[in-house]
mmCIF file of C-alpha atoms in Angstrom:
data_model
loop_
_atom_site.group_PDB
_atom_site.id
_atom_site.type_symbol
_atom_site.label_atom_id
_atom_site.label_comp_id
_atom_site.label_asym_id
_atom_site.label_seq_id
_atom_site.Cartn_x
_atom_site.Cartn_y
_atom_site.Cartn_z
ATOM 1 C CA UNK A 1107 31.583 2.568 42.380
ATOM 2 C CA UNK A 1108 27.859 2.543 43.305
ATOM 3 C CA UNK A 1109 25.267 0.642 41.310
ATOM 4 C CA UNK A 1110 22.298 2.577 39.943
ATOM 5 C CA UNK A 1111 19.030 1.474 41.502
ATOM 6 C CA UNK A 1112 16.418 0.133 39.065
ATOM 7 C CA UNK A 1113 13.108 1.985 38.815
ATOM 8 C CA UNK A 1114 10.537 1.177 41.446
ATOM 9 C CA UNK A 1115 8.070 -1.577 40.546
ATOM 10 C CA UNK A 1116 4.294 -1.740 40.856
ATOM 11 C CA UNK A 1117 3.465 -4.675 43.141
ATOM 12 C CA UNK A 1118 -0.302 -4.638 42.600
ATOM 13 C CA UNK A 1119 -0.411 -7.493 40.102
ATOM 14 C CA UNK A 1120 -0.410 -11.226 40.831
ATOM 15 C CA UNK A 1121 -0.307 -14.095 38.338
ATOM 16 C CA UNK A 1122 -3.281 -16.463 38.009
ATOM 17 C CA UNK A 1123 -3.605 -18.603 41.148
ATOM 18 C CA UNK A 1124 -6.340 -21.079 40.177
ATOM 19 C CA UNK A 1125 -4.969 -24.596 40.740
ATOM 20 C CA UNK A 1126 -3.763 -26.010 37.426
ATOM 21 C CA UNK A 1127 -4.261 -22.704 35.623
ATOM 22 C CA UNK A 1128 -1.622 -21.680 33.114
ATOM 23 C CA UNK A 1129 -0.620 -18.094 32.515
ATOM 24 C CA UNK A 1130 -1.528 -16.920 29.016
ATOM 25 C CA UNK A 1131 1.443 -15.508 27.124
ATOM 26 C CA UNK A 1132 1.960 -14.093 23.647
ATOM 27 C CA UNK A 1133 4.919 -13.050 21.502
ATOM 28 C CA UNK A 1134 5.032 -9.996 19.240
ATOM 29 C CA UNK A 1135 7.904 -10.194 16.770
ATOM 30 C CA UNK A 1136 7.893 -13.969 16.543
ATOM 31 C CA UNK A 1137 9.636 -14.234 13.165
ATOM 32 C CA UNK A 1138 12.990 -12.751 14.229
ATOM 33 C CA UNK A 1139 15.808 -14.844 15.666
ATOM 34 C CA UNK A 1140 15.010 -14.040 19.303
ATOM 35 C CA UNK A 1141 11.276 -14.212 18.635
ATOM 36 C CA UNK A 1142 11.503 -17.733 17.261
ATOM 37 C CA UNK A 1143 13.545 -18.784 20.286
ATOM 38 C CA UNK A 1144 10.811 -17.342 22.503
ATOM 39 C CA UNK A 1145 8.131 -19.339 20.712
ATOM 40 C CA UNK A 1146 10.206 -22.514 21.036
ATOM 41 C CA UNK A 1147 10.740 -22.017 24.773
ATOM 42 C CA UNK A 1148 7.209 -20.896 25.620
ATOM 43 C CA UNK A 1149 5.508 -23.648 23.605
ATOM 44 C CA UNK A 1150 7.166 -26.223 25.891
ATOM 45 C CA UNK A 1151 6.982 -24.261 29.143
ATOM 46 C CA UNK A 1152 5.107 -26.263 31.810
ATOM 47 C CA UNK A 1153 3.332 -23.283 33.413
ATOM 48 C CA UNK A 1154 2.159 -21.157 30.480
ATOM 49 C CA UNK A 1155 -0.025 -21.369 27.392
ATOM 50 C CA UNK A 1156 1.197 -19.638 24.249
ATOM 51 C CA UNK A 1157 -1.994 -18.068 22.947
ATOM 52 C CA UNK A 1158 -0.603 -15.964 20.093
ATOM 53 C CA UNK A 1159 2.542 -15.381 18.072
ATOM 54 C CA UNK A 1160 2.609 -12.287 15.896
ATOM 55 C CA UNK A 1161 4.930 -10.645 13.428
ATOM 56 C CA UNK A 1162 6.347 -7.126 13.720
ATOM 57 C CA UNK A 1163 3.849 -5.545 11.307
ATOM 58 C CA UNK A 1164 0.086 -5.104 11.188
ATOM 59 C CA UNK A 1165 -0.063 -5.978 7.489
ATOM 60 C CA UNK A 1166 2.062 -9.132 7.508
ATOM 61 C CA UNK A 1167 0.583 -12.226 5.905
ATOM 62 C CA UNK A 1168 0.049 -15.242 8.210
ATOM 63 C CA UNK A 1169 2.924 -17.730 8.100
ATOM 64 C CA UNK A 1170 4.047 -20.891 9.881
ATOM 65 C CA UNK A 1171 7.443 -21.453 11.502
ATOM 66 C CA UNK A 1172 8.677 -24.665 9.830
ATOM 67 C CA UNK A 1173 11.667 -25.020 12.167
ATOM 68 C CA UNK A 1174 9.244 -25.394 15.095
ATOM 69 C CA UNK A 1175 6.957 -27.995 13.543
ATOM 70 C CA UNK A 1176 5.658 -30.409 16.227
ATOM 71 C CA UNK A 1177 6.968 -28.040 18.903
ATOM 72 C CA UNK A 1178 4.522 -25.310 17.928
ATOM 73 C CA UNK A 1179 2.242 -25.793 14.942
ATOM 74 C CA UNK A 1180 0.479 -22.464 15.067
ATOM 75 C CA UNK A 1181 0.595 -19.634 12.551
ATOM 76 C CA UNK A 1182 2.317 -16.288 13.047
ATOM 77 C CA UNK A 1183 -0.386 -13.657 12.653
ATOM 78 C CA UNK A 1184 -0.150 -9.942 11.892
ATOM 79 C CA UNK A 1185 0.544 -7.623 14.820
ATOM 80 C CA UNK A 1186 -2.683 -6.832 16.641
ATOM 81 C CA UNK A 1187 -2.454 -4.953 19.953
ATOM 82 C CA UNK A 1188 -6.127 -5.480 20.826
ATOM 83 C CA UNK A 1189 -5.828 -9.217 20.432
ATOM 84 C CA UNK A 1190 -2.623 -9.251 22.460
ATOM 85 C CA UNK A 1191 -4.373 -7.429 25.276
ATOM 86 C CA UNK A 1192 -7.364 -9.786 25.358
ATOM 87 C CA UNK A 1193 -5.589 -13.099 24.725
ATOM 88 C CA UNK A 1194 -2.585 -12.788 27.064
ATOM 89 C CA UNK A 1195 -1.712 -11.942 30.660
ATOM 90 C CA UNK A 1196 1.939 -11.360 29.750
ATOM 91 C CA UNK A 1197 3.236 -10.270 26.337
ATOM 92 C CA UNK A 1198 6.813 -10.609 25.115
ATOM 93 C CA UNK A 1199 7.977 -7.907 22.714
ATOM 94 C CA UNK A 1200 10.727 -8.925 20.293
ATOM 95 C CA UNK A 1201 10.052 -5.889 18.116
ATOM 96 C CA UNK A 1202 12.210 -3.078 16.740
ATOM 97 C CA UNK A 1203 12.677 -0.316 19.319
ATOM 98 C CA UNK A 1204 10.191 2.162 17.823
ATOM 99 C CA UNK A 1205 7.441 -0.441 17.606
ATOM 100 C CA UNK A 1206 8.194 -1.740 21.101
ATOM 101 C CA UNK A 1207 7.951 1.777 22.529
ATOM 102 C CA UNK A 1208 4.461 2.175 21.073
ATOM 103 C CA UNK A 1209 3.113 -1.330 21.680
ATOM 104 C CA UNK A 1210 4.587 -1.612 25.176
ATOM 105 C CA UNK A 1211 2.827 1.520 26.421
ATOM 106 C CA UNK A 1212 -0.438 0.485 24.750
ATOM 107 C CA UNK A 1213 -0.374 -2.868 26.520
ATOM 108 C CA UNK A 1214 0.395 -1.318 29.896
ATOM 109 C CA UNK A 1215 -2.619 0.940 29.443
ATOM 110 C CA UNK A 1216 -4.687 -2.247 29.054
ATOM 111 C CA UNK A 1217 -3.241 -3.761 32.277
ATOM 112 C CA UNK A 1218 -1.137 -6.361 30.454
ATOM 113 C CA UNK A 1219 2.305 -7.183 31.811
ATOM 114 C CA UNK A 1220 5.132 -6.753 29.303
ATOM 115 C CA UNK A 1221 8.572 -8.323 28.918
ATOM 116 C CA UNK A 1222 10.490 -6.304 26.344
ATOM 117 C CA UNK A 1223 13.594 -7.565 24.540
ATOM 118 C CA UNK A 1224 14.296 -4.314 22.694
ATOM 119 C CA UNK A 1225 16.236 -1.367 24.057
ATOM 120 C CA UNK A 1226 13.230 0.949 24.153
ATOM 121 C CA UNK A 1227 12.896 1.065 27.938
ATOM 122 C CA UNK A 1228 16.428 0.324 29.169
ATOM 123 C CA UNK A 1229 17.842 3.815 29.588
ATOM 124 C CA UNK A 1230 16.605 5.891 32.529
ATOM 125 C CA UNK A 1231 18.336 9.197 31.780
ATOM 126 C CA UNK A 1232 16.116 11.215 29.435
ATOM 127 C CA UNK A 1233 18.970 12.741 27.410
ATOM 128 C CA UNK A 1234 20.726 9.409 26.917
ATOM 129 C CA UNK A 1235 17.471 7.689 25.993
ATOM 130 C CA UNK A 1236 16.628 10.374 23.452
ATOM 131 C CA UNK A 1237 20.035 9.869 21.859
ATOM 132 C CA UNK A 1238 19.844 6.096 21.566
ATOM 133 C CA UNK A 1239 16.107 5.299 21.638
ATOM 134 C CA UNK A 1240 14.324 8.491 20.528
ATOM 135 C CA UNK A 1241 10.959 6.769 20.026
ATOM 136 C CA UNK A 1242 10.627 6.404 23.808
ATOM 137 C CA UNK A 1243 9.693 9.899 24.927
ATOM 138 C CA UNK A 1244 9.307 8.923 28.589
ATOM 139 C CA UNK A 1245 9.476 5.784 30.675
ATOM 140 C CA UNK A 1246 6.115 4.548 31.954
ATOM 141 C CA UNK A 1247 5.664 3.709 35.632
ATOM 142 C CA UNK A 1248 6.748 0.274 36.788
ATOM 143 C CA UNK A 1249 9.663 -0.350 34.403
ATOM 144 C CA UNK A 1250 12.393 -2.583 35.852
ATOM 145 C CA UNK A 1251 15.758 -3.321 34.262
ATOM 146 C CA UNK A 1252 15.559 -7.096 34.005
ATOM 147 C CA UNK A 1253 19.008 -8.455 34.805
ATOM 148 C CA UNK A 1254 17.596 -11.624 36.326
ATOM 149 C CA UNK A 1255 20.295 -12.544 38.824
ATOM 150 C CA UNK A 1256 20.691 -9.072 40.326
ATOM 151 C CA UNK A 1257 17.201 -7.510 40.148
ATOM 152 C CA UNK A 1258 14.859 -10.434 40.893
ATOM 153 C CA UNK A 1259 13.332 -8.688 43.920
ATOM 154 C CA UNK A 1260 12.126 -5.859 41.655
ATOM 155 C CA UNK A 1261 11.187 -8.026 38.670
ATOM 156 C CA UNK A 1262 8.595 -9.841 40.802
ATOM 157 C CA UNK A 1263 6.452 -6.717 40.915
ATOM 158 C CA UNK A 1264 7.275 -5.151 37.565
ATOM 159 C CA UNK A 1265 4.689 -3.890 35.104
ATOM 160 C CA UNK A 1266 7.248 -3.899 32.311
ATOM 161 C CA UNK A 1267 10.503 -5.863 32.440
ATOM 162 C CA UNK A 1268 13.120 -4.316 30.152
ATOM 163 C CA UNK A 1269 15.532 -7.132 29.380
ATOM 164 C CA UNK A 1270 19.212 -6.136 29.110
ATOM 165 C CA UNK A 1271 21.052 -6.221 25.820
ATOM 166 C CA UNK A 1272 23.163 -9.262 25.013
ATOM 167 C CA UNK A 1273 26.504 -7.494 25.427
ATOM 168 C CA UNK A 1274 25.527 -5.737 28.689
ATOM 169 C CA UNK A 1275 24.288 -9.017 30.173
ATOM 170 C CA UNK A 1276 27.763 -10.583 30.071
ATOM 171 C CA UNK A 1277 29.541 -7.393 31.119
ATOM 172 C CA UNK A 1278 27.238 -6.602 34.029
ATOM 173 C CA UNK A 1279 27.052 -10.128 35.390
ATOM 174 C CA UNK A 1280 30.855 -10.075 35.429
ATOM 175 C CA UNK A 1281 31.349 -6.617 36.899
ATOM 176 C CA UNK A 1282 28.440 -5.579 39.110
ATOM 177 C CA UNK A 1283 29.309 -7.863 42.055
ATOM 178 C CA UNK A 1284 32.903 -6.591 41.940
ATOM 179 C CA UNK A 1285 31.735 -2.969 41.769
ATOM 180 C CA UNK A 1286 29.320 -3.520 44.658
ATOM 181 C CA UNK A 1287 32.180 -4.942 46.737
ATOM 182 C CA UNK A 1288 34.305 -1.855 46.002
ATOM 183 C CA UNK A 1289 37.040 -3.830 44.282
ATOM 184 C CA UNK A 1290 37.297 -1.902 40.992
ATOM 185 C CA UNK A 1291 39.199 1.251 40.147
ATOM 186 C CA UNK A 1292 39.520 3.303 36.975
ATOM 187 C CA UNK A 1293 38.232 2.733 33.475
ATOM 188 C CA UNK A 1294 36.607 -0.525 32.445
ATOM 189 C CA UNK A 1295 37.429 -1.981 29.012
ATOM 190 C CA UNK A 1296 35.001 -4.506 27.511
ATOM 191 C CA UNK A 1297 36.349 -6.218 24.380
ATOM 192 C CA UNK A 1298 33.435 -8.239 22.990
ATOM 193 C CA UNK A 1299 32.894 -10.620 20.086
ATOM 194 C CA UNK A 1300 29.448 -11.607 18.848
ATOM 195 C CA UNK A 1301 28.013 -14.026 16.347
ATOM 196 C CA UNK A 1302 26.148 -12.548 13.387
ATOM 197 C CA UNK A 1303 22.650 -13.326 14.702
ATOM 198 C CA UNK A 1304 23.246 -10.539 17.221
ATOM 199 C CA UNK A 1305 22.773 -8.067 14.364
ATOM 200 C CA UNK A 1306 19.192 -9.256 13.875
ATOM 201 C CA UNK A 1307 17.426 -10.906 10.960
ATOM 202 C CA UNK A 1308 17.233 -7.945 8.585
ATOM 203 C CA UNK A 1309 20.110 -8.425 6.120
ATOM 204 C CA UNK A 1310 22.740 -5.777 5.476
ATOM 205 C CA UNK A 1311 26.120 -5.526 3.806
ATOM 206 C CA UNK A 1312 27.779 -6.038 7.184
ATOM 207 C CA UNK A 1313 25.941 -9.320 7.792
ATOM 208 C CA UNK A 1314 26.386 -10.703 4.265
ATOM 209 C CA UNK A 1315 28.111 -14.112 4.257
ATOM 210 C CA UNK A 1316 30.853 -12.949 1.905
ATOM 211 C CA UNK A 1317 31.629 -9.974 4.165
ATOM 212 C CA UNK A 1318 31.956 -12.068 7.334
ATOM 213 C CA UNK A 1319 33.294 -15.465 6.412
ATOM 214 C CA UNK A 1320 36.968 -15.740 7.319
ATOM 215 C CA UNK A 1321 37.093 -12.286 8.912
ATOM 216 C CA UNK A 1322 36.662 -10.436 12.219
ATOM 217 C CA UNK A 1323 35.715 -6.746 12.316
ATOM 218 C CA UNK A 1324 35.419 -4.144 15.070
ATOM 219 C CA UNK A 1325 32.493 -1.741 14.853
ATOM 220 C CA UNK A 1326 30.648 0.930 16.816
ATOM 221 C CA UNK A 1327 33.700 2.206 18.702
ATOM 222 C CA UNK A 1328 32.615 5.114 20.945
ATOM 223 C CA UNK A 1329 29.199 4.971 19.280
ATOM 224 C CA UNK A 1330 27.512 1.727 20.354
ATOM 225 C CA UNK A 1331 24.294 2.187 22.311
ATOM 226 C CA UNK A 1332 25.113 -0.635 24.705
ATOM 227 C CA UNK A 1333 27.859 1.533 26.168
ATOM 228 C CA UNK A 1334 25.232 3.803 27.729
ATOM 229 C CA UNK A 1335 23.455 0.815 29.202
ATOM 230 C CA UNK A 1336 26.594 -0.637 30.793
ATOM 231 C CA UNK A 1337 27.687 2.752 32.115
ATOM 232 C CA UNK A 1338 24.221 3.383 33.540
ATOM 233 C CA UNK A 1339 24.322 0.232 35.648
ATOM 234 C CA UNK A 1340 27.975 0.503 36.724
ATOM 235 C CA UNK A 1341 27.960 4.307 37.059
ATOM 236 C CA UNK A 1342 31.467 4.562 35.670
ATOM 237 C CA UNK A 1343 33.153 5.167 32.324
ATOM 238 C CA UNK A 1344 33.325 2.100 30.085
ATOM 239 C CA UNK A 1345 35.313 1.616 26.887
ATOM 240 C CA UNK A 1346 33.224 -0.882 24.920
ATOM 241 C CA UNK A 1347 34.575 -2.396 21.699
ATOM 242 C CA UNK A 1348 32.253 -4.862 19.925
ATOM 243 C CA UNK A 1349 33.409 -7.161 17.130
ATOM 244 C CA UNK A 1350 31.503 -9.245 14.602
ATOM 245 C CA UNK A 1351 32.842 -12.783 14.186
ATOM 246 C CA UNK A 1352 31.770 -15.456 11.665
ATOM 247 C CA UNK A 1353 29.617 -17.515 14.051
ATOM 248 C CA UNK A 1354 25.846 -17.853 13.947
ATOM 249 C CA UNK A 1355 25.442 -17.311 17.709
ATOM 250 C CA UNK A 1356 27.402 -16.685 20.882
ATOM 251 C CA UNK A 1357 29.262 -13.886 22.643
ATOM 252 C CA UNK A 1358 32.694 -13.820 24.273
ATOM 253 C CA UNK A 1359 33.684 -10.764 26.302
ATOM 254 C CA UNK A 1360 37.206 -10.144 27.556
ATOM 255 C CA UNK A 1361 37.009 -7.468 30.248
ATOM 256 C CA UNK A 1362 40.037 -5.537 31.532
ATOM 257 C CA UNK A 1363 39.905 -3.618 34.829
ATOM 258 C CA UNK A 1364 42.224 -2.361 37.557
ATOM 259 C CA UNK A 1365 41.720 -3.421 41.158
ATOM 260 C CA UNK A 1366 41.898 -1.270 44.248
ATOM 261 C CA UNK A 1367 45.082 -1.472 46.307
ATOM 262 C CA UNK A 1368 45.088 -4.550 48.510
ATOM 263 C CA UNK A 1369 42.618 -6.546 46.406
ATOM 264 C CA UNK A 1370 43.580 -10.187 45.991
ATOM 265 C CA UNK A 1371 42.368 -13.006 43.789
ATOM 266 C CA UNK A 1372 40.563 -14.370 46.850
ATOM 267 C CA UNK A 1373 38.583 -11.116 47.143
ATOM 268 C CA UNK A 1374 37.496 -11.345 43.505
ATOM 269 C CA UNK A 1375 36.485 -14.983 43.861
ATOM 270 C CA UNK A 1376 34.609 -14.339 47.089
ATOM 271 C CA UNK A 1377 32.584 -11.456 45.613
ATOM 272 C CA UNK A 1378 31.504 -13.499 42.600
ATOM 273 C CA UNK A 1379 30.801 -16.660 44.580
ATOM 274 C CA UNK A 1380 28.694 -14.702 47.049
ATOM 275 C CA UNK A 1381 26.688 -13.005 44.284
ATOM 276 C CA UNK A 1382 25.920 -16.202 42.376
ATOM 277 C CA UNK A 1383 25.769 -18.883 45.084
ATOM 278 C CA UNK A 1384 22.092 -19.510 44.282
ATOM 279 C CA UNK A 1385 22.048 -18.441 40.626
ATOM 280 C CA UNK A 1386 21.122 -21.420 38.426
ATOM 281 C CA UNK A 1387 22.335 -19.884 35.171
ATOM 282 C CA UNK A 1388 25.665 -18.322 36.133
ATOM 283 C CA UNK A 1389 28.553 -20.780 36.175
ATOM 284 C CA UNK A 1390 31.822 -19.535 37.653
ATOM 285 C CA UNK A 1391 34.863 -21.244 36.165
ATOM 286 C CA UNK A 1392 37.630 -19.391 38.033
ATOM 287 C CA UNK A 1393 40.992 -19.675 36.327
ATOM 288 C CA UNK A 1394 39.656 -22.092 33.702
ATOM 289 C CA UNK A 1395 38.499 -19.602 31.094
ATOM 290 C CA UNK A 1396 35.186 -20.405 29.362
ATOM 291 C CA UNK A 1397 34.475 -20.677 25.636
ATOM 292 C CA UNK A 1398 31.428 -19.960 23.484
ATOM 293 C CA UNK A 1399 30.928 -23.640 22.679
ATOM 294 C CA UNK A 1400 30.313 -24.307 26.378
ATOM 295 C CA UNK A 1401 27.173 -22.148 26.414
ATOM 296 C CA UNK A 1402 25.773 -22.246 22.868
ATOM 297 C CA UNK A 1403 22.059 -23.164 22.800
ATOM 298 C CA UNK A 1404 21.776 -22.740 26.607
ATOM 299 C CA UNK A 1405 20.725 -20.039 29.069
ATOM 300 C CA UNK A 1406 24.044 -20.159 30.932
ATOM 301 C CA UNK A 1407 26.541 -17.359 31.331
ATOM 302 C CA UNK A 1408 29.984 -18.725 32.192
ATOM 303 C CA UNK A 1409 32.485 -16.405 33.870
ATOM 304 C CA UNK A 1410 36.199 -17.009 34.417
ATOM 305 C CA UNK A 1411 38.969 -14.678 35.537
ATOM 306 C CA UNK A 1412 42.689 -14.146 36.052
ATOM 307 C CA UNK A 1413 44.260 -11.772 38.591
ATOM 308 C CA UNK A 1414 47.761 -10.314 38.571
ATOM 309 C CA UNK A 1415 48.034 -9.103 42.159
ATOM 310 C CA UNK A 1416 51.432 -7.457 41.613
ATOM 311 C CA UNK A 1417 50.040 -5.019 39.024
ATOM 312 C CA UNK A 1418 46.425 -5.006 40.336
ATOM 313 C CA UNK A 1419 45.114 -6.173 36.971
ATOM 314 C CA UNK A 1420 42.014 -8.292 36.516
ATOM 315 C CA UNK A 1421 40.884 -9.956 33.293
ATOM 316 C CA UNK A 1422 37.400 -11.447 33.233
ATOM 317 C CA UNK A 1423 36.121 -13.650 30.413
ATOM 318 C CA UNK A 1424 32.358 -14.094 30.057
ATOM 319 C CA UNK A 1425 30.503 -16.164 27.460
ATOM 320 C CA UNK A 1426 26.825 -16.559 26.661
ATOM 321 C CA UNK A 1427 24.443 -17.384 23.835
ATOM 322 C CA UNK A 1428 23.223 -14.025 22.527
ATOM 323 C CA UNK A 1429 19.842 -15.454 21.498
ATOM 324 C CA UNK A 1430 19.172 -17.194 24.825
ATOM 325 C CA UNK A 1431 20.859 -15.741 27.915
ATOM 326 C CA UNK A 1432 21.317 -12.552 25.903
ATOM 327 C CA UNK A 1433 17.689 -12.407 24.737
ATOM 328 C CA UNK A 1434 14.907 -15.039 24.744
ATOM 329 C CA UNK A 1435 16.244 -17.240 27.541
ATOM 330 C CA UNK A 1436 16.728 -14.354 29.946
ATOM 331 C CA UNK A 1437 13.247 -13.081 29.015
ATOM 332 C CA UNK A 1438 11.717 -16.437 29.989
ATOM 333 C CA UNK A 1439 13.835 -16.463 33.149
ATOM 334 C CA UNK A 1440 12.305 -13.068 33.968
ATOM 335 C CA UNK A 1441 8.838 -14.474 33.290
ATOM 336 C CA UNK A 1442 9.531 -17.225 35.807
ATOM 337 C CA UNK A 1443 10.559 -14.638 38.394
ATOM 338 C CA UNK A 1444 7.481 -12.519 37.626
ATOM 339 C CA UNK A 1445 5.211 -15.537 38.128
ATOM 340 C CA UNK A 1446 6.982 -16.794 41.257
ATOM 341 C CA UNK A 1447 8.193 -19.968 39.521
ATOM 342 C CA UNK A 1448 11.506 -21.745 39.698
ATOM 343 C CA UNK A 1449 13.831 -19.695 37.445
ATOM 344 C CA UNK A 1450 14.776 -22.893 35.594
ATOM 345 C CA UNK A 1451 11.205 -23.639 34.429
ATOM 346 C CA UNK A 1452 11.134 -24.168 30.675
ATOM 347 C CA UNK A 1453 14.868 -23.537 30.404
ATOM 348 C CA UNK A 1454 16.464 -26.747 31.693
#
């Protein structure tokens, strides 16, 4: 089960090297859930200066972020690509996909590095990308799929880091080391539950309090765009079933796979331990299965598992905070890799 290689990176860019200099960063889409988390993290980051925070529209009225008072007391301005390109060395995009596709390319043309939280640049196959992200006609040069723990060597030279989706982050961190070790066989089933913030800030009937409180609902079966992303990286068929649960944040994924003949629990443990021996934000819990409350408001992904050797069945349970490890936290982790910093900077 081979792993698809990320796109080649452009290694011509280096971060500022003047002693004491801070890298200038900006956020476009700062009023959404992930965008506000980005502002909170970057405002306190020891190696960067947050020079601008902008909304998702060019006509938006300036507004503060009251929840971040005394952390960041700036004002969210209207979206302005020219200002982003002059005021920042690295720009985070927490925009809707169509806007990210346009703004991301415009910034690359102005030699600005981009870290994108949308799905606009995740899919490499043209036909699949046109189905799920039609605003992205073609991928620009230097795009790297930004799964921090597994693609750091490419992220360091990326022009544009395309951060994985929240659901794929948990699934791929759980499965890619096992696939690389040749331990998996057959179809993968990912049964995932997400808090409501994963649906974004724009309200809908599905995210209405009265529709969600006291209920759990499956959605997007055989039609969720994250399926293409997971299948791209694993290069195998995946049955992905997302569910909406009445929590504000957090994801729990229960993953069911079959193991190749002769695979033992020790093989599974060894593959995961080897992959994440030096990973500061992946915590392996073995047979003690993790829970959402263990990772809420952190950048950790906790992974536990159970193996039935007699039937060659493996169940993996992964949990993460969809707004941090599944979005803003992983984006800042990728910034740290891009700048050659300790991955934990600004996150622990």
